Amino acid sequence: ETGVTQSPTHLIKTRGQQVTLRCSSQSGHNTVSWYQQALGQGPQFIFQYYREEENGRGNFPPRFSGLQFPNYSSELNVNALELDDSALYLCASSHLDRESLDEQFFGPGTRLTVL
Amino acid sequence: QKEVEQNSGPLSVPEGAIASLNCTYSDRGSQSFFWYRQYSGKSPELIMSIYSNGDKEDGRFTAQLNKASQYVSLLIRDSQPSDSATYLCAVNIPSGGSYIPTFGRGTSLIVHP
């Protein structure tokens, strides 16, 4: 069983730029959630994709957008980067169709630094 | 009021002791509760999920849920230095027909030899 993978591992951007982060879900999973984790804080929910559609969104502005592909992999896009966007971005996959299997499994994360 | 609250710690326990980690949540409609462990510089790792009132045991870990008190806890028996990490409580908070996975800020656990 293949786990959740994310790319890239680290990324440095400058303010105002755009970034795309990628996530491959664990095999057998159909749902991907994205989180932002600042230092010393718990992960903050950005949004979730279920069967290629957005299935919930946290308190993040529209410049945070995403996609899910037919193979259930996903992208997180952030436009007009701000310094406060510097954080660890986590992707988690799960399978919502199965009872009690809304357990999420996290990828290793992408460390984004905005200068 | 924060939706999921945890004491940030650190909680320090000696090796072999029981570590008790606590979490409270604000939304009575919440149905799914999770504990994750996160080592420094790593991503969260699922320890256990719990959905019904009472205790759920898995090896050295026991999760306890009390929906009336809006309280979920994690007990770690026979604590080991390798258990030293940040423990995150997560609750699926209902929102508009879906839910928002909401994490506490985590409790830092230190197990000293």
PDB file of N, CA and C in Angstrom, chain B residues 23-25 27-28 30 33 35 50-56 63-74:
ATOM      1  N   CYS B  23      -8.268  17.159  26.050  1.00  0.00           N
ATOM      2  CA  CYS B  23      -8.740  18.000  24.952  1.00  0.00           C
ATOM      3  C   CYS B  23     -10.220  18.288  25.190  1.00  0.00           C
ATOM      4  N   THR B  24     -10.618  19.535  25.013  1.00  0.00           N
ATOM      5  CA  THR B  24     -12.041  19.880  25.055  1.00  0.00           C
ATOM      6  C   THR B  24     -12.436  20.513  23.738  1.00  0.00           C
ATOM      7  N   TYR B  25     -13.729  20.387  23.399  1.00  0.00           N
ATOM      8  CA  TYR B  25     -14.214  20.918  22.139  1.00  0.00           C
ATOM      9  C   TYR B  25     -15.539  21.632  22.378  1.00  0.00           C
ATOM     10  N   ASP B  27     -18.271  22.231  19.997  1.00  0.00           N
ATOM     11  CA  ASP B  27     -19.487  21.921  19.247  1.00  0.00           C
ATOM     12  C   ASP B  27     -20.059  20.572  19.659  1.00  0.00           C
ATOM     13  N   ARG B  28     -21.246  20.583  20.287  1.00  0.00           N
ATOM     14  CA  ARG B  28     -21.855  19.343  20.758  1.00  0.00           C
ATOM     15  C   ARG B  28     -22.228  18.390  19.625  1.00  0.00           C
ATOM     16  N   SER B  30     -20.330  17.442  17.243  1.00  0.00           N
ATOM     17  CA  SER B  30     -19.148  16.749  16.737  1.00  0.00           C
ATOM     18  C   SER B  30     -19.284  15.251  16.939  1.00  0.00           C
ATOM     19  N   PHE B  33     -13.493  11.962  16.481  1.00  0.00           N
ATOM     20  CA  PHE B  33     -12.425  12.511  17.311  1.00  0.00           C
ATOM     21  C   PHE B  33     -11.154  11.697  17.065  1.00  0.00           C
ATOM     22  N   TRP B  35      -6.674  11.368  17.714  1.00  0.00           N
ATOM     23  CA  TRP B  35      -5.400  11.768  18.304  1.00  0.00           C
ATOM     24  C   TRP B  35      -4.285  11.474  17.319  1.00  0.00           C
ATOM     25  N   ILE B  50     -11.823   7.808  17.734  1.00  0.00           N
ATOM     26  CA  ILE B  50     -12.875   7.371  18.649  1.00  0.00           C
ATOM     27  C   ILE B  50     -14.155   8.086  18.284  1.00  0.00           C
ATOM     28  N   TYR B  51     -15.286   7.355  18.313  1.00  0.00           N
ATOM     29  CA  TYR B  51     -16.545   7.901  17.840  1.00  0.00           C
ATOM     30  C   TYR B  51     -17.662   7.783  18.877  1.00  0.00           C
ATOM     31  N   SER B  52     -17.505   6.865  19.841  1.00  0.00           N
ATOM     32  CA  SER B  52     -18.553   6.618  20.832  1.00  0.00           C
ATOM     33  C   SER B  52     -18.052   6.928  22.224  1.00  0.00           C
ATOM     34  N   ASN B  53     -18.973   7.285  23.102  1.00  0.00           N
ATOM     35  CA  ASN B  53     -18.615   7.523  24.496  1.00  0.00           C
ATOM     36  C   ASN B  53     -17.942   6.289  25.095  1.00  0.00           C
ATOM     37  N   GLY B  54     -16.969   6.534  25.960  1.00  0.00           N
ATOM     38  CA  GLY B  54     -16.290   5.440  26.630  1.00  0.00           C
ATOM     39  C   GLY B  54     -14.822   5.391  26.272  1.00  0.00           C
ATOM     40  N   ASP B  55     -14.250   4.222  26.481  1.00  0.00           N
ATOM     41  CA  ASP B  55     -12.825   4.012  26.266  1.00  0.00           C
ATOM     42  C   ASP B  55     -12.590   3.163  25.024  1.00  0.00           C
ATOM     43  N   LYS B  56     -11.461   3.439  24.385  1.00  0.00           N
ATOM     44  CA  LYS B  56     -11.008   2.615  23.269  1.00  0.00           C
ATOM     45  C   LYS B  56      -9.521   2.398  23.465  1.00  0.00           C
ATOM     46  N   ALA B  63      -7.908   5.901  24.363  1.00  0.00           N
ATOM     47  CA  ALA B  63      -8.643   7.147  24.150  1.00  0.00           C
ATOM     48  C   ALA B  63      -9.946   7.074  24.933  1.00  0.00           C
ATOM     49  N   GLN B  64     -10.325   8.198  25.517  1.00  0.00           N
ATOM     50  CA  GLN B  64     -11.554   8.273  26.293  1.00  0.00           C
ATOM     51  C   GLN B  64     -12.384   9.438  25.758  1.00  0.00           C
ATOM     52  N   LEU B  65     -13.676   9.184  25.547  1.00  0.00           N
ATOM     53  CA  LEU B  65     -14.566  10.212  25.021  1.00  0.00           C
ATOM     54  C   LEU B  65     -15.759  10.385  25.939  1.00  0.00           C
ATOM     55  N   ASN B  66     -16.072  11.617  26.269  1.00  0.00           N
ATOM     56  CA  ASN B  66     -17.251  11.960  27.058  1.00  0.00           C
ATOM     57  C   ASN B  66     -17.944  13.107  26.333  1.00  0.00           C
ATOM     58  N   LYS B  67     -18.956  12.768  25.531  1.00  0.00           N
ATOM     59  CA  LYS B  67     -19.632  13.787  24.727  1.00  0.00           C
ATOM     60  C   LYS B  67     -20.435  14.752  25.583  1.00  0.00           C
ATOM     61  N   ALA B  68     -20.959  14.292  26.707  1.00  0.00           N
ATOM     62  CA  ALA B  68     -21.744  15.181  27.580  1.00  0.00           C
ATOM     63  C   ALA B  68     -20.863  16.306  28.125  1.00  0.00           C
ATOM     64  N   SER B  69     -19.634  15.962  28.437  1.00  0.00           N
ATOM     65  CA  SER B  69     -18.699  16.953  28.959  1.00  0.00           C
ATOM     66  C   SER B  69     -17.852  17.576  27.858  1.00  0.00           C
ATOM     67  N   GLN B  70     -18.020  17.102  26.620  1.00  0.00           N
ATOM     68  CA  GLN B  70     -17.267  17.619  25.464  1.00  0.00           C
ATOM     69  C   GLN B  70     -15.775  17.534  25.730  1.00  0.00           C
ATOM     70  N   TYR B  71     -15.363  16.317  26.014  1.00  0.00           N
ATOM     71  CA  TYR B  71     -14.027  16.070  26.526  1.00  0.00           C
ATOM     72  C   TYR B  71     -13.512  14.772  25.912  1.00  0.00           C
ATOM     73  N   VAL B  72     -12.276  14.819  25.427  1.00  0.00           N
ATOM     74  CA  VAL B  72     -11.637  13.604  24.915  1.00  0.00           C
ATOM     75  C   VAL B  72     -10.215  13.578  25.452  1.00  0.00           C
ATOM     76  N   SER B  73      -9.749  12.401  25.859  1.00  0.00           N
ATOM     77  CA  SER B  73      -8.419  12.304  26.429  1.00  0.00           C
ATOM     78  C   SER B  73      -7.665  11.127  25.827  1.00  0.00           C
ATOM     79  N   LEU B  74      -6.371  11.160  26.023  1.00  0.00           N
ATOM     80  CA  LEU B  74      -5.497  10.074  25.579  1.00  0.00           C
ATOM     81  C   LEU B  74      -4.593   9.699  26.743  1.00  0.00           C
TER      82      LEU B  74
END
